[in-house]
Tab-separated table of C-alpha atoms and ligand atoms in Angstrom:
chain	number	residue	atom	x	y	z
A	1	UNK	CA	0.263	0.332	-0.130
A	2	UNK	CA	1.398	3.223	-0.788
A	3	UNK	CA	2.586	5.581	2.015
A	4	UNK	CA	0.763	8.499	3.498
A	5	UNK	CA	2.255	11.500	5.323
A	6	UNK	CA	4.359	14.488	5.651
A	7	UNK	CA	5.844	15.617	2.454
A	8	UNK	CA	7.631	19.236	3.031
A	9	UNK	CA	6.839	20.908	6.759
A	10	UNK	CA	7.242	24.968	7.280
A	11	UNK	CA	7.435	26.920	10.408
A	12	UNK	CA	6.348	31.050	11.990
A	13	UNK	CA	7.185	31.673	14.510
A	14	UNK	CA	5.426	35.057	16.125
A	15	UNK	CA	8.848	37.856	15.286
A	16	UNK	CA	8.465	38.932	19.245
A	17	UNK	CA	10.408	38.111	22.413
A	18	UNK	CA	9.595	37.785	25.744
A	19	UNK	CA	13.010	36.877	27.806
A	20	UNK	CA	11.281	34.761	30.475
A	21	UNK	CA	15.144	34.759	33.064
A	22	UNK	CA	15.899	38.452	31.886
A	23	UNK	CA	12.894	40.355	31.693
A	24	UNK	CA	10.385	38.048	32.790
A	25	UNK	CA	11.382	37.046	36.588
A	26	UNK	CA	12.386	40.082	37.643
A	27	UNK	CA	9.695	42.222	37.703
A	28	UNK	CA	7.403	38.868	39.132
A	29	UNK	CA	10.396	38.764	41.479
A	30	UNK	CA	11.103	34.609	40.497
A	31	UNK	CA	14.272	32.924	40.340
A	32	UNK	CA	14.892	33.036	36.723
A	33	UNK	CA	15.596	29.377	37.628
A	34	UNK	CA	11.964	28.451	37.626
A	35	UNK	CA	11.660	29.476	34.321
A	36	UNK	CA	14.955	27.391	32.268
A	37	UNK	CA	15.134	24.355	34.686
A	38	UNK	CA	11.996	24.340	36.136
A	39	UNK	CA	9.283	25.497	33.165
A	40	UNK	CA	12.875	24.191	30.836
A	41	UNK	CA	11.784	27.736	29.370
A	42	UNK	CA	13.710	30.129	27.988
A	43	UNK	CA	11.692	32.322	26.361
A	44	UNK	CA	8.344	32.807	24.728
A	45	UNK	CA	7.605	33.977	21.285
A	46	UNK	CA	4.448	36.558	20.633
A	47	UNK	CA	2.940	38.085	17.861
A	48	UNK	CA	4.229	41.671	16.644
A	49	UNK	CA	0.408	44.351	15.542
A	50	UNK	CA	0.624	43.088	12.335
A	51	UNK	CA	0.770	39.201	12.912
A	52	UNK	CA	-2.417	36.971	13.963
A	53	UNK	CA	-3.408	33.653	13.846
A	54	UNK	CA	-4.207	33.606	9.625
A	55	UNK	CA	-0.879	35.692	8.587
A	56	UNK	CA	1.687	33.082	10.776
A	57	UNK	CA	-0.130	30.182	9.329
A	58	UNK	CA	-0.634	31.886	6.112
A	59	UNK	CA	3.210	33.004	5.901
A	60	UNK	CA	4.024	29.654	6.783
A	61	UNK	CA	1.825	27.204	3.642
A	62	UNK	CA	2.732	30.883	1.905
A	63	UNK	CA	7.086	29.662	2.178
A	64	UNK	CA	5.902	25.723	1.857
A	65	UNK	CA	3.774	26.560	-1.097
A	66	UNK	CA	7.085	28.558	-2.615
A	67	UNK	CA	10.210	25.982	-2.038
A	68	UNK	CA	7.153	22.415	-3.234
A	69	UNK	CA	6.093	24.498	-6.578
A	70	UNK	CA	3.440	24.119	-5.457
A	71	UNK	CA	-0.171	26.086	-7.031
A	72	UNK	CA	-3.634	26.027	-5.971
A	73	UNK	CA	-3.973	23.259	-8.212
A	74	UNK	CA	-2.784	21.219	-5.731
A	75	UNK	CA	-3.521	21.597	-2.607
A	76	UNK	CA	-7.768	19.022	-2.083
A	77	UNK	CA	-8.272	20.196	0.968
A	78	UNK	CA	-6.705	22.976	4.432
A	79	UNK	CA	-7.528	21.941	7.128
A	80	UNK	CA	-6.503	24.678	10.307
A	81	UNK	CA	-6.288	23.972	13.752
A	82	UNK	CA	-6.641	26.768	16.335
A	83	UNK	CA	-7.680	26.736	19.806
A	84	UNK	CA	-7.400	30.614	19.014
A	85	UNK	CA	-10.675	31.109	16.576
A	86	UNK	CA	-12.035	34.721	16.147
A	87	UNK	CA	-14.752	33.744	14.770
A	88	UNK	CA	-17.808	30.878	15.560
A	89	UNK	CA	-18.752	30.780	12.540
A	90	UNK	CA	-16.377	31.187	9.429
A	91	UNK	CA	-13.062	28.974	9.192
A	92	UNK	CA	-10.269	30.426	9.438
A	93	UNK	CA	-9.251	28.107	6.284
A	94	UNK	CA	-10.837	30.730	4.447
A	95	UNK	CA	-9.583	33.106	5.138
A	96	UNK	CA	-5.607	31.833	5.027
A	97	UNK	CA	-7.027	30.605	1.477
A	98	UNK	CA	-7.916	34.304	0.764
A	99	UNK	CA	-4.543	35.711	1.280
A	100	UNK	CA	-3.039	32.357	-0.810
A	101	UNK	CA	-5.002	34.058	-3.678
A	102	UNK	CA	-3.408	37.262	-3.016
A	103	UNK	CA	-0.028	35.765	-4.273
A	104	UNK	CA	-1.773	32.926	-7.058
A	105	UNK	CA	-3.397	33.372	-10.451
A	106	UNK	CA	-5.027	30.375	-10.097
A	107	UNK	CA	-7.745	29.758	-6.535
A	108	UNK	CA	-9.041	27.719	-4.612
A	109	UNK	CA	-12.966	27.010	-4.928
A	110	UNK	CA	-11.970	23.480	-5.863
A	111	UNK	CA	-10.366	23.017	-1.615
A	112	UNK	CA	-12.610	21.759	0.736
A	113	UNK	CA	-11.812	23.377	3.411
A	114	UNK	CA	-12.258	23.369	7.679
A	115	UNK	CA	-11.319	24.540	10.974
A	116	UNK	CA	-9.888	21.162	13.634
A	117	UNK	CA	-10.530	21.966	17.238
A	118	UNK	CA	-10.019	19.330	20.512
A	119	UNK	CA	-7.253	21.851	22.141
A	120	UNK	CA	-3.820	21.113	21.923
A	121	UNK	CA	-4.653	17.778	19.206
A	122	UNK	CA	-6.893	18.756	16.834
A	123	UNK	CA	-3.139	19.663	14.843
A	124	UNK	CA	-2.083	16.048	14.736
A	125	UNK	CA	-6.242	14.719	14.387
A	126	UNK	CA	-5.918	17.012	11.300
A	127	UNK	CA	-2.775	15.080	10.006
A	128	UNK	CA	-4.633	11.985	10.593
A	129	UNK	CA	-7.783	12.943	8.455
A	130	UNK	CA	-5.407	14.503	5.934
A	131	UNK	CA	-3.604	10.841	5.806
A	132	UNK	CA	-7.930	9.104	5.445
A	133	UNK	CA	-8.812	11.259	2.620
A	134	UNK	CA	-5.755	10.094	0.798
A	135	UNK	CA	-5.983	6.707	2.045
A	136	UNK	CA	-9.964	6.311	1.467
A	137	UNK	CA	-8.469	7.799	-2.743
A	138	UNK	CA	-10.968	10.866	-2.365
A	139	UNK	CA	-8.351	13.140	-3.519
A	140	UNK	CA	-7.735	12.794	-7.100
A	141	UNK	CA	-4.021	13.208	-6.920
A	142	UNK	CA	-4.366	16.007	-4.224
A	143	UNK	CA	-2.243	16.891	-1.250
A	144	UNK	CA	-3.542	18.100	1.871
A	145	UNK	CA	-2.506	21.438	3.765
A	146	UNK	CA	-2.784	20.685	7.180
A	147	UNK	CA	-2.198	24.103	8.855
A	148	UNK	CA	-2.326	23.763	12.779
A	149	UNK	CA	-1.838	27.719	14.012
A	150	UNK	CA	-1.996	29.276	17.722
A	151	UNK	CA	-1.725	32.836	19.548
A	152	UNK	CA	-1.545	30.831	22.761
A	153	UNK	CA	-2.165	33.380	25.622
A	154	UNK	CA	-2.765	33.131	29.047
A	155	UNK	CA	-5.182	36.064	31.571
A	156	UNK	CA	-2.140	38.667	32.846
A	157	UNK	CA	-1.475	36.930	36.185
A	158	UNK	CA	-3.087	33.110	35.445
A	159	UNK	CA	0.811	30.848	35.999
A	160	UNK	CA	0.474	29.299	32.117
A	161	UNK	CA	1.182	33.216	31.640
A	162	UNK	CA	5.503	32.318	31.471
A	163	UNK	CA	4.793	29.515	29.049
A	164	UNK	CA	3.050	31.710	26.184
A	165	UNK	CA	3.751	31.137	22.853
A	166	UNK	CA	2.836	32.118	19.520
A	167	UNK	CA	3.795	30.214	15.794
A	168	UNK	CA	3.057	28.538	13.166
A	169	UNK	CA	3.347	24.959	11.465
A	170	UNK	CA	2.413	24.517	7.840
A	171	UNK	CA	2.449	20.155	6.664
A	172	UNK	CA	2.345	19.059	3.612
A	173	UNK	CA	0.819	15.753	3.408
A	174	UNK	CA	0.823	13.565	0.419
A	175	UNK	CA	0.720	9.884	-0.913
A	176	UNK	CA	4.926	8.800	-1.123
A	177	UNK	CA	6.052	11.767	1.817
A	178	UNK	CA	9.597	12.930	1.994
A	179	UNK	CA	9.615	13.624	6.067
A	180	UNK	CA	7.934	10.612	7.079
A	181	UNK	CA	4.884	7.977	7.225
A	182	UNK	CA	2.300	7.882	9.261
A	183	UNK	CA	1.497	4.395	10.731
A	184	UNK	CA	-2.070	2.510	9.962
A	185	UNK	CA	-1.680	1.690	14.551
A	186	UNK	CA	-2.543	4.842	16.516
A	187	UNK	CA	-3.474	4.562	20.316
A	188	UNK	CA	-6.763	7.528	21.720
A	189	UNK	CA	-6.735	8.031	26.080
A	190	UNK	CA	-9.882	10.678	25.429
A	191	UNK	CA	-11.755	11.135	28.886
A	192	UNK	CA	-14.541	14.125	29.095
A	193	UNK	CA	-11.902	16.399	31.557
A	194	UNK	CA	-12.205	19.823	33.074
A	195	UNK	CA	-8.797	20.160	33.240
A	196	UNK	CA	-8.714	24.123	31.080
A	197	UNK	CA	-11.151	25.329	28.463
A	198	UNK	CA	-12.522	28.479	27.710
A	199	UNK	CA	-16.565	28.527	27.459
A	200	UNK	CA	-16.411	31.436	23.985
A	201	UNK	CA	-13.963	33.395	25.985
A	202	UNK	CA	-10.297	34.198	25.128
A	203	UNK	CA	-8.419	33.005	27.487
A	204	UNK	CA	-8.920	29.729	29.278
A	205	UNK	CA	-9.410	28.715	32.634
A	206	UNK	CA	-6.607	26.143	33.580
A	207	UNK	CA	-6.757	24.613	36.315
A	208	UNK	CA	-3.239	23.562	36.079
A	209	UNK	CA	-1.842	20.830	38.549
A	210	UNK	CA	-4.730	18.707	37.452
A	211	UNK	CA	-3.830	19.621	33.621
A	212	UNK	CA	-0.908	18.098	34.407
A	213	UNK	CA	-2.036	15.138	35.600
A	214	UNK	CA	-4.851	14.889	32.397
A	215	UNK	CA	-1.683	15.032	30.687
A	216	UNK	CA	-0.230	11.925	31.979
A	217	UNK	CA	-2.944	9.370	32.523
A	218	UNK	CA	-4.722	10.566	28.622
A	219	UNK	CA	-0.858	9.613	27.465
A	220	UNK	CA	-0.797	6.655	29.128
A	221	UNK	CA	-4.568	5.240	27.978
A	222	UNK	CA	-2.704	5.977	24.296
A	223	UNK	CA	0.226	3.165	24.848
A	224	UNK	CA	-1.977	1.509	26.449
A	225	UNK	CA	-4.420	1.327	22.995
A	226	UNK	CA	-1.224	2.116	21.058
A	227	UNK	CA	-0.235	-1.617	21.889
A	228	UNK	CA	-3.494	-3.003	21.935
A	229	UNK	CA	-3.916	-2.013	18.141
A	230	UNK	CA	-0.319	-4.072	17.526
A	231	UNK	CA	2.033	-1.262	17.948
A	232	UNK	CA	4.997	-1.705	19.563
A	233	UNK	CA	6.920	0.250	21.590
A	234	UNK	CA	10.127	-1.335	23.387
A	235	UNK	CA	12.569	2.843	22.976
A	236	UNK	CA	15.559	0.554	20.780
A	237	UNK	CA	12.538	0.230	18.431
A	238	UNK	CA	12.076	4.685	18.300
A	239	UNK	CA	15.264	7.146	17.707
A	240	UNK	CA	12.958	9.856	18.990
A	241	UNK	CA	10.557	10.524	20.869
A	242	UNK	CA	8.384	14.309	19.894
A	243	UNK	CA	5.689	14.643	22.293
A	244	UNK	CA	2.900	17.528	22.970
A	245	UNK	CA	5.027	20.041	24.435
A	246	UNK	CA	3.005	23.301	26.617
A	247	UNK	CA	7.003	22.904	28.136
A	248	UNK	CA	9.797	20.914	28.655
A	249	UNK	CA	9.095	20.337	32.018
A	250	UNK	CA	5.633	18.657	30.744
A	251	UNK	CA	7.732	16.098	29.026
A	252	UNK	CA	10.597	15.653	31.486
A	253	UNK	CA	7.653	13.747	33.550
A	254	UNK	CA	6.144	12.475	30.846
A	255	UNK	CA	9.210	11.144	29.646
A	256	UNK	CA	9.708	9.622	33.140
A	257	UNK	CA	6.739	7.443	32.346
A	258	UNK	CA	6.242	6.527	29.488
A	259	UNK	CA	9.899	5.454	29.776
A	260	UNK	CA	9.818	3.378	33.176
A	261	UNK	CA	5.328	1.536	31.020
A	262	UNK	CA	7.283	0.480	28.276
A	263	UNK	CA	10.316	-1.577	29.702
A	264	UNK	CA	8.210	-3.221	31.358
A	265	UNK	CA	7.975	-7.092	30.656
A	266	UNK	CA	10.977	-6.185	28.695
A	267	UNK	CA	14.741	-7.837	28.803
A	268	UNK	CA	15.623	-3.518	29.811
A	269	UNK	CA	13.804	-4.482	32.608
A	270	UNK	CA	15.591	-7.321	33.827
A	271	UNK	CA	18.834	-5.311	33.456
A	272	UNK	CA	17.807	-2.955	35.093
A	273	UNK	CA	16.030	-5.073	38.362
A	274	UNK	CA	19.581	-5.821	39.220
A	275	UNK	CA	19.654	-1.561	40.746
A	276	UNK	CA	16.414	-1.402	41.653
A	277	UNK	CA	14.251	-3.953	41.353
A	278	UNK	CA	11.637	-4.985	39.067
A	279	UNK	CA	8.699	-2.623	39.427
A	280	UNK	CA	6.060	-3.276	41.282
A	281	UNK	CA	2.816	-4.499	39.906
A	282	UNK	CA	-0.763	-3.283	41.272
A	283	UNK	CA	-1.973	-7.568	41.970
A	284	UNK	CA	1.167	-7.948	44.522
A	285	UNK	CA	-0.369	-5.343	46.130
A	286	UNK	CA	-3.169	-5.004	48.946
A	287	UNK	CA	-4.691	-1.387	47.905
A	288	UNK	CA	-4.423	1.199	45.023
A	289	UNK	CA	-2.379	3.616	47.992
A	290	UNK	CA	0.163	0.998	48.390
A	291	UNK	CA	0.828	0.801	45.109
A	292	UNK	CA	0.850	3.809	44.072
A	293	UNK	CA	3.718	4.708	46.879
A	294	UNK	CA	5.600	1.412	45.730
A	295	UNK	CA	5.671	2.290	42.197
A	296	UNK	CA	6.878	6.529	43.105
A	297	UNK	CA	9.870	4.875	45.115
A	298	UNK	CA	10.314	2.791	42.139
A	299	UNK	CA	10.174	6.031	39.386
A	300	UNK	CA	12.973	7.729	41.933
A	301	UNK	CA	15.041	4.616	41.517
A	302	UNK	CA	14.827	4.990	37.210
A	303	UNK	CA	14.962	8.226	37.309
A	304	UNK	CA	19.032	8.393	38.059
A	305	UNK	CA	20.025	5.637	36.388
A	306	UNK	CA	22.469	4.958	33.405
A	307	UNK	CA	19.868	3.317	31.143
A	308	UNK	CA	16.777	6.277	32.256
A	309	UNK	CA	19.418	9.221	31.467
A	310	UNK	CA	20.950	7.833	28.374
A	311	UNK	CA	16.945	7.254	26.507
A	312	UNK	CA	15.925	10.053	27.900
A	313	UNK	CA	19.070	12.839	26.061
A	314	UNK	CA	19.319	10.635	22.972
A	315	UNK	CA	15.039	10.142	22.569
A	316	UNK	CA	13.780	13.298	24.204
A	317	UNK	CA	15.903	16.352	25.060
A	318	UNK	CA	16.874	16.431	20.829
A	319	UNK	CA	12.853	16.798	20.396
A	320	UNK	CA	13.312	20.410	23.335
A	321	UNK	CA	15.484	22.458	21.132
A	322	UNK	CA	12.595	24.694	19.520
A	323	UNK	CA	10.263	24.821	22.678
A	324	UNK	CA	12.701	26.068	24.672
A	325	UNK	CA	13.082	29.278	22.563
A	326	UNK	CA	10.093	29.983	21.556
A	327	UNK	CA	6.630	28.263	24.086
A	328	UNK	CA	3.650	27.001	23.527
A	329	UNK	CA	2.990	27.101	20.261
A	330	UNK	CA	-0.820	24.453	21.008
A	331	UNK	CA	-1.683	22.939	18.226
A	332	UNK	CA	1.909	23.295	16.594
A	333	UNK	CA	3.501	22.155	19.193
A	334	UNK	CA	4.232	18.251	18.785
A	335	UNK	CA	4.570	19.443	15.500
A	336	UNK	CA	7.937	21.437	16.118
A	337	UNK	CA	8.652	18.579	18.725
A	338	UNK	CA	9.569	16.679	15.815
A	339	UNK	CA	10.951	18.933	14.165
A	340	UNK	CA	13.337	19.869	16.814
A	341	UNK	CA	14.098	16.512	16.339
A	342	UNK	CA	15.619	16.367	12.868
A	343	UNK	CA	17.232	19.175	12.683
A	344	UNK	CA	19.862	17.807	15.515
A	345	UNK	CA	19.418	14.341	13.381
A	346	UNK	CA	20.967	16.587	10.178
A	347	UNK	CA	23.232	18.375	12.930
A	348	UNK	CA	24.953	14.850	14.374
A	349	UNK	CA	24.846	13.377	10.349
A	350	UNK	CA	22.820	10.958	11.435
A	351	UNK	CA	21.255	8.481	8.862
A	352	UNK	CA	17.709	8.212	9.275
A	353	UNK	CA	16.129	6.969	6.391
A	354	UNK	CA	13.090	3.590	8.209
A	355	UNK	CA	13.907	5.236	12.265
A	356	UNK	CA	10.915	5.754	13.386
A	357	UNK	CA	9.619	8.102	15.915
A	358	UNK	CA	7.538	7.536	18.717
A	359	UNK	CA	5.060	10.240	18.619
A	360	UNK	CA	2.634	11.497	21.503
A	361	UNK	CA	0.475	14.202	21.404
A	362	UNK	CA	-2.338	15.558	23.974
A	363	UNK	CA	-5.278	17.778	23.712
A	364	UNK	CA	-6.646	19.418	26.973
A	365	UNK	CA	-10.386	18.238	27.477
A	366	UNK	CA	-8.936	16.034	27.091
A	367	UNK	CA	-8.039	13.637	24.642
A	368	UNK	CA	-4.429	11.552	23.494
A	369	UNK	CA	-2.839	10.218	20.575
A	370	UNK	CA	0.050	7.259	20.680
A	371	UNK	CA	1.329	7.079	16.476
A	372	UNK	CA	4.709	5.637	14.913
A	373	UNK	CA	6.216	7.438	11.968
A	374	UNK	CA	8.945	5.817	9.842
A	375	UNK	CA	11.394	8.892	8.393
A	376	UNK	CA	11.225	8.579	4.145
A	377	UNK	CA	14.325	9.343	1.705
A	378	UNK	CA	14.510	12.681	1.068
A	379	UNK	CA	13.594	13.631	4.993
A	380	UNK	CA	17.604	15.592	5.050
A	381	UNK	CA	16.935	17.526	2.048
A	382	UNK	CA	13.350	19.054	3.969
A	383	UNK	CA	14.471	20.111	6.953
A	384	UNK	CA	17.420	21.572	6.440
A	385	UNK	CA	15.552	24.290	4.597
A	386	UNK	CA	13.694	25.004	7.595
A	387	UNK	CA	14.183	28.946	8.867
A	388	UNK	CA	13.501	28.664	12.791
A	389	UNK	CA	17.110	28.627	13.802
A	390	UNK	CA	17.764	31.918	11.963
A	391	UNK	CA	13.220	33.493	12.567
A	392	UNK	CA	13.978	33.033	16.505
A	393	UNK	CA	17.115	34.737	16.851
A	394	UNK	CA	15.897	37.642	14.561
A	395	UNK	CA	13.035	38.034	17.213
A	396	UNK	CA	12.900	41.702	18.515
A	397	UNK	CA	13.496	41.209	22.235
A	398	UNK	CA	10.199	42.716	24.277
A	399	UNK	CA	10.977	45.137	27.801
A	400	UNK	CA	8.431	43.627	29.326
A	401	UNK	CA	6.321	47.812	29.041
A	402	UNK	CA	6.340	46.240	25.610
A	403	UNK	CA	4.773	43.232	26.498
A	404	UNK	CA	2.181	44.244	28.407
A	405	UNK	CA	1.379	46.604	25.246
A	406	UNK	CA	2.000	43.248	22.269
A	407	UNK	CA	-0.573	41.276	25.253
A	408	UNK	CA	-3.320	44.404	24.899
A	409	UNK	CA	-2.811	44.279	21.296
A	410	UNK	CA	-3.908	40.648	20.779
A	411	UNK	CA	-6.713	41.149	23.694
A	412	UNK	CA	-9.169	40.055	21.519
A	413	UNK	CA	-11.379	42.587	24.216
A	414	UNK	CA	-9.376	45.224	24.337
A	415	UNK	CA	-8.641	45.797	20.230
A	416	UNK	CA	-6.301	49.151	21.143
A	417	UNK	CA	-4.097	49.987	18.114
A	418	UNK	CA	-0.069	49.110	18.402
A	419	UNK	CA	2.343	50.724	16.252
A	420	UNK	CA	4.482	47.735	14.789
A	421	UNK	CA	8.157	46.568	16.436
A	422	UNK	CA	9.351	44.903	13.538
A	423	UNK	CA	9.016	45.757	9.652
A	424	UNK	CA	7.077	43.584	7.543
A	425	UNK	CA	8.693	42.097	4.093
A	426	UNK	CA	7.684	38.999	2.095
A	427	UNK	CA	4.441	38.352	4.176
A	428	UNK	CA	0.870	38.665	4.497
A	429	UNK	CA	-0.445	41.310	7.125
A	430	UNK	CA	-3.391	41.914	8.786
A	431	UNK	CA	-4.892	45.166	8.030
A	432	UNK	CA	-7.757	45.968	9.905
A	433	UNK	CA	-12.024	44.912	10.336
A	434	UNK	CA	-14.194	45.480	6.997
A	435	UNK	CA	-17.697	46.475	7.638
A	436	UNK	CA	-19.020	42.889	8.906
A	437	UNK	CA	-16.357	42.550	11.257
A	438	UNK	CA	-14.006	40.388	9.251
A	439	UNK	CA	-10.153	40.364	9.145
A	440	UNK	CA	-8.589	42.059	6.669
A	441	UNK	CA	-5.046	40.897	5.045
A	442	UNK	CA	-2.599	42.016	2.154
A	443	UNK	CA	0.702	40.737	0.924
A	444	UNK	CA	3.682	42.635	1.973
A	445	UNK	CA	7.067	42.942	-0.814
B	501	CAA	N1	14.690	26.403	40.460
B	501	CAA	C1	14.138	25.438	39.937
B	501	CAA	N2	12.859	24.917	39.632
B	501	CAA	C2	11.857	25.266	39.935
B	501	CAA	C3	12.398	26.541	40.683
B	501	CAA	C4	13.646	28.086	41.036
B	501	CAA	N3	13.529	28.065	41.243
B	501	CAA	N4	11.261	27.135	41.297
B	501	CAA	C5	10.241	25.716	40.568
B	501	CAA	N5	10.806	24.926	40.707
B	501	CAA	C6	9.913	24.117	39.579
B	501	CAA	C7	9.271	22.734	39.932
B	501	CAA	O1	9.193	22.231	41.098
B	501	CAA	C8	7.662	22.283	39.834
B	501	CAA	O2	9.298	20.894	38.418
B	501	CAA	P1	7.993	19.853	39.418
B	501	CAA	O3	6.844	19.747	39.387
B	501	CAA	O4	9.027	18.759	38.008
B	501	CAA	O5	8.576	19.567	40.869
B	501	CAA	C9	8.185	23.286	37.782
B	501	CAA	O6	9.554	23.969	38.527
B	501	CAA	C10	6.623	24.745	38.366
B	501	CAA	O7	7.003	25.129	39.446
B	501	CAA	P2	5.922	24.846	39.966
B	501	CAA	O8	4.606	23.528	40.110
B	501	CAA	O9	5.800	25.465	41.216
B	501	CAA	O10	4.724	25.737	38.855
B	501	CAA	P3	3.565	26.975	38.922
B	501	CAA	O11	2.735	25.642	39.522
B	501	CAA	O12	3.440	28.516	39.084
B	501	CAA	O13	2.880	26.387	37.248
B	501	CAA	C11	2.108	25.539	35.401
B	501	CAA	C12	2.899	25.591	36.594
B	501	CAA	C13	0.596	24.266	36.405
B	501	CAA	C14	2.748	24.473	34.611
B	501	CAA	C15	1.088	26.534	35.002
B	501	CAA	O14	1.881	26.955	34.489
B	501	CAA	C16	0.624	26.472	34.163
B	501	CAA	O15	-0.796	26.720	35.045
B	501	CAA	N6	0.020	25.550	32.642
B	501	CAA	C17	-1.178	25.978	32.146
B	501	CAA	C18	-1.586	24.876	31.436
B	501	CAA	C19	-0.758	23.326	30.851
B	501	CAA	O16	0.547	24.094	30.282
B	501	CAA	N7	-0.967	22.353	31.718
B	501	CAA	C20	0.542	20.992	31.210
B	501	CAA	C21	-1.013	20.340	31.050
B	501	CAA	S1	-1.741	20.807	29.450
B	501	CAA	C22	-1.451	20.151	28.230
B	501	CAA	O17	-0.340	20.457	27.785
B	501	CAA	C23	-2.174	20.634	27.490
B	501	CAA	C24	-1.548	22.609	26.921
B	501	CAA	O18	-1.215	22.582	25.965
B	501	CAA	C25	-2.113	23.625	27.262
């Protein structure tokens, strides 16, 4: 059967930077290590005054189309994943198509457009939709454009404010892809949860500590479901594990849980048994509390073993490079984790064709998905062309007072005017609102 997966990727970061240890820590009277060591974050990306989810998504998509020499006729569907939409009816994909139609002679009237919502997992769900559409043979030779775009803002003073971020990832999903093939096997962990939600409001209501527990519980379910679907989970089968990364500290916890789960009943558990014993099994304990305490003690020991440290340094750490510099991008977050790992592989001359990634996506509310991806011939040419490192370096570094103005500018209720911090060049920009309060955009050379 033909391979289907990610053929090309482009990333667009918001053009402003908020330095967490340098700029925010002194104002909030926090130890800089809270950000860099605790959360694992150095900076957040923010949209400039002329940017929003549409411009970031359209700019990533336009770059991708230009680089691949595509025209609208090559694209059969455009799905936008976001949890930052500003309209309950008209999807962001129509705005992005409208932007792209300003720069191409052809239009996208033939393309099926939609908007996917399930918190941060919607980007992966859109990949799945595109995969199914192609596998079903409904694509008529065309590819799908998936755009994950978010402005992840929290109310000022919310603990989540430290994890903010903004950016977009555009991905082309095709037959015979050049980056990764997606596995048929998928695992889900899904439950009705109220850990993080936005009931008709821009900024989330969050139960932060609970959201972390729900993330881990749903991921574990998804891993088990993936195994039940026939998916392999032995750590040696995977080179990288890109997970949804709200902040790297969350992935530090998820990595330990995943390692414990995937070494159970394997040669690795046997090898470690001499040093830290075998993993506690629930049926060996009289009650749940005693079992959980034993698990906690085992995880503490596991964390300090050489095997775990080496696995984490090789498999997980390389996925966090971009996230540390940009913060949470919600729907795009797991997709920058994949890109970050593949950039690391290019930098370290790793032969990756045929190697596998175990991808863990998560959305609050809540659902996790685990699937595998196999790296394809041509992956390195695609990844080498990413300009995200340069974009990150070129961001305008905000003062705290400027950050407050930027937060207000992107607050849907405030609608404040603000001059740009950066000069737009060869990009789509937000120009204002029309008669029906629709947003308007133009391409600036
Ligand atoms: N030096 C080193 N480490 C420090 C430190 C210091 N000076 N001060 C604190 N730390 C450590 C803490 O020990 C803690 O690490 P551990 O959990 O490993 O012990 C870490 O820094 C964070 O500290 P706190 O737990 O005290 O942080 P907090 O309560 O201020 O906020 C948060 C953390 C609850 C996650 C908050 O940022 C938040 O609400 N974020 C939004 C929700 C979120 O991202 N949830 C994640 C799961 S849900 C999801 O993934 C969906 C999504 O994208 C939103």
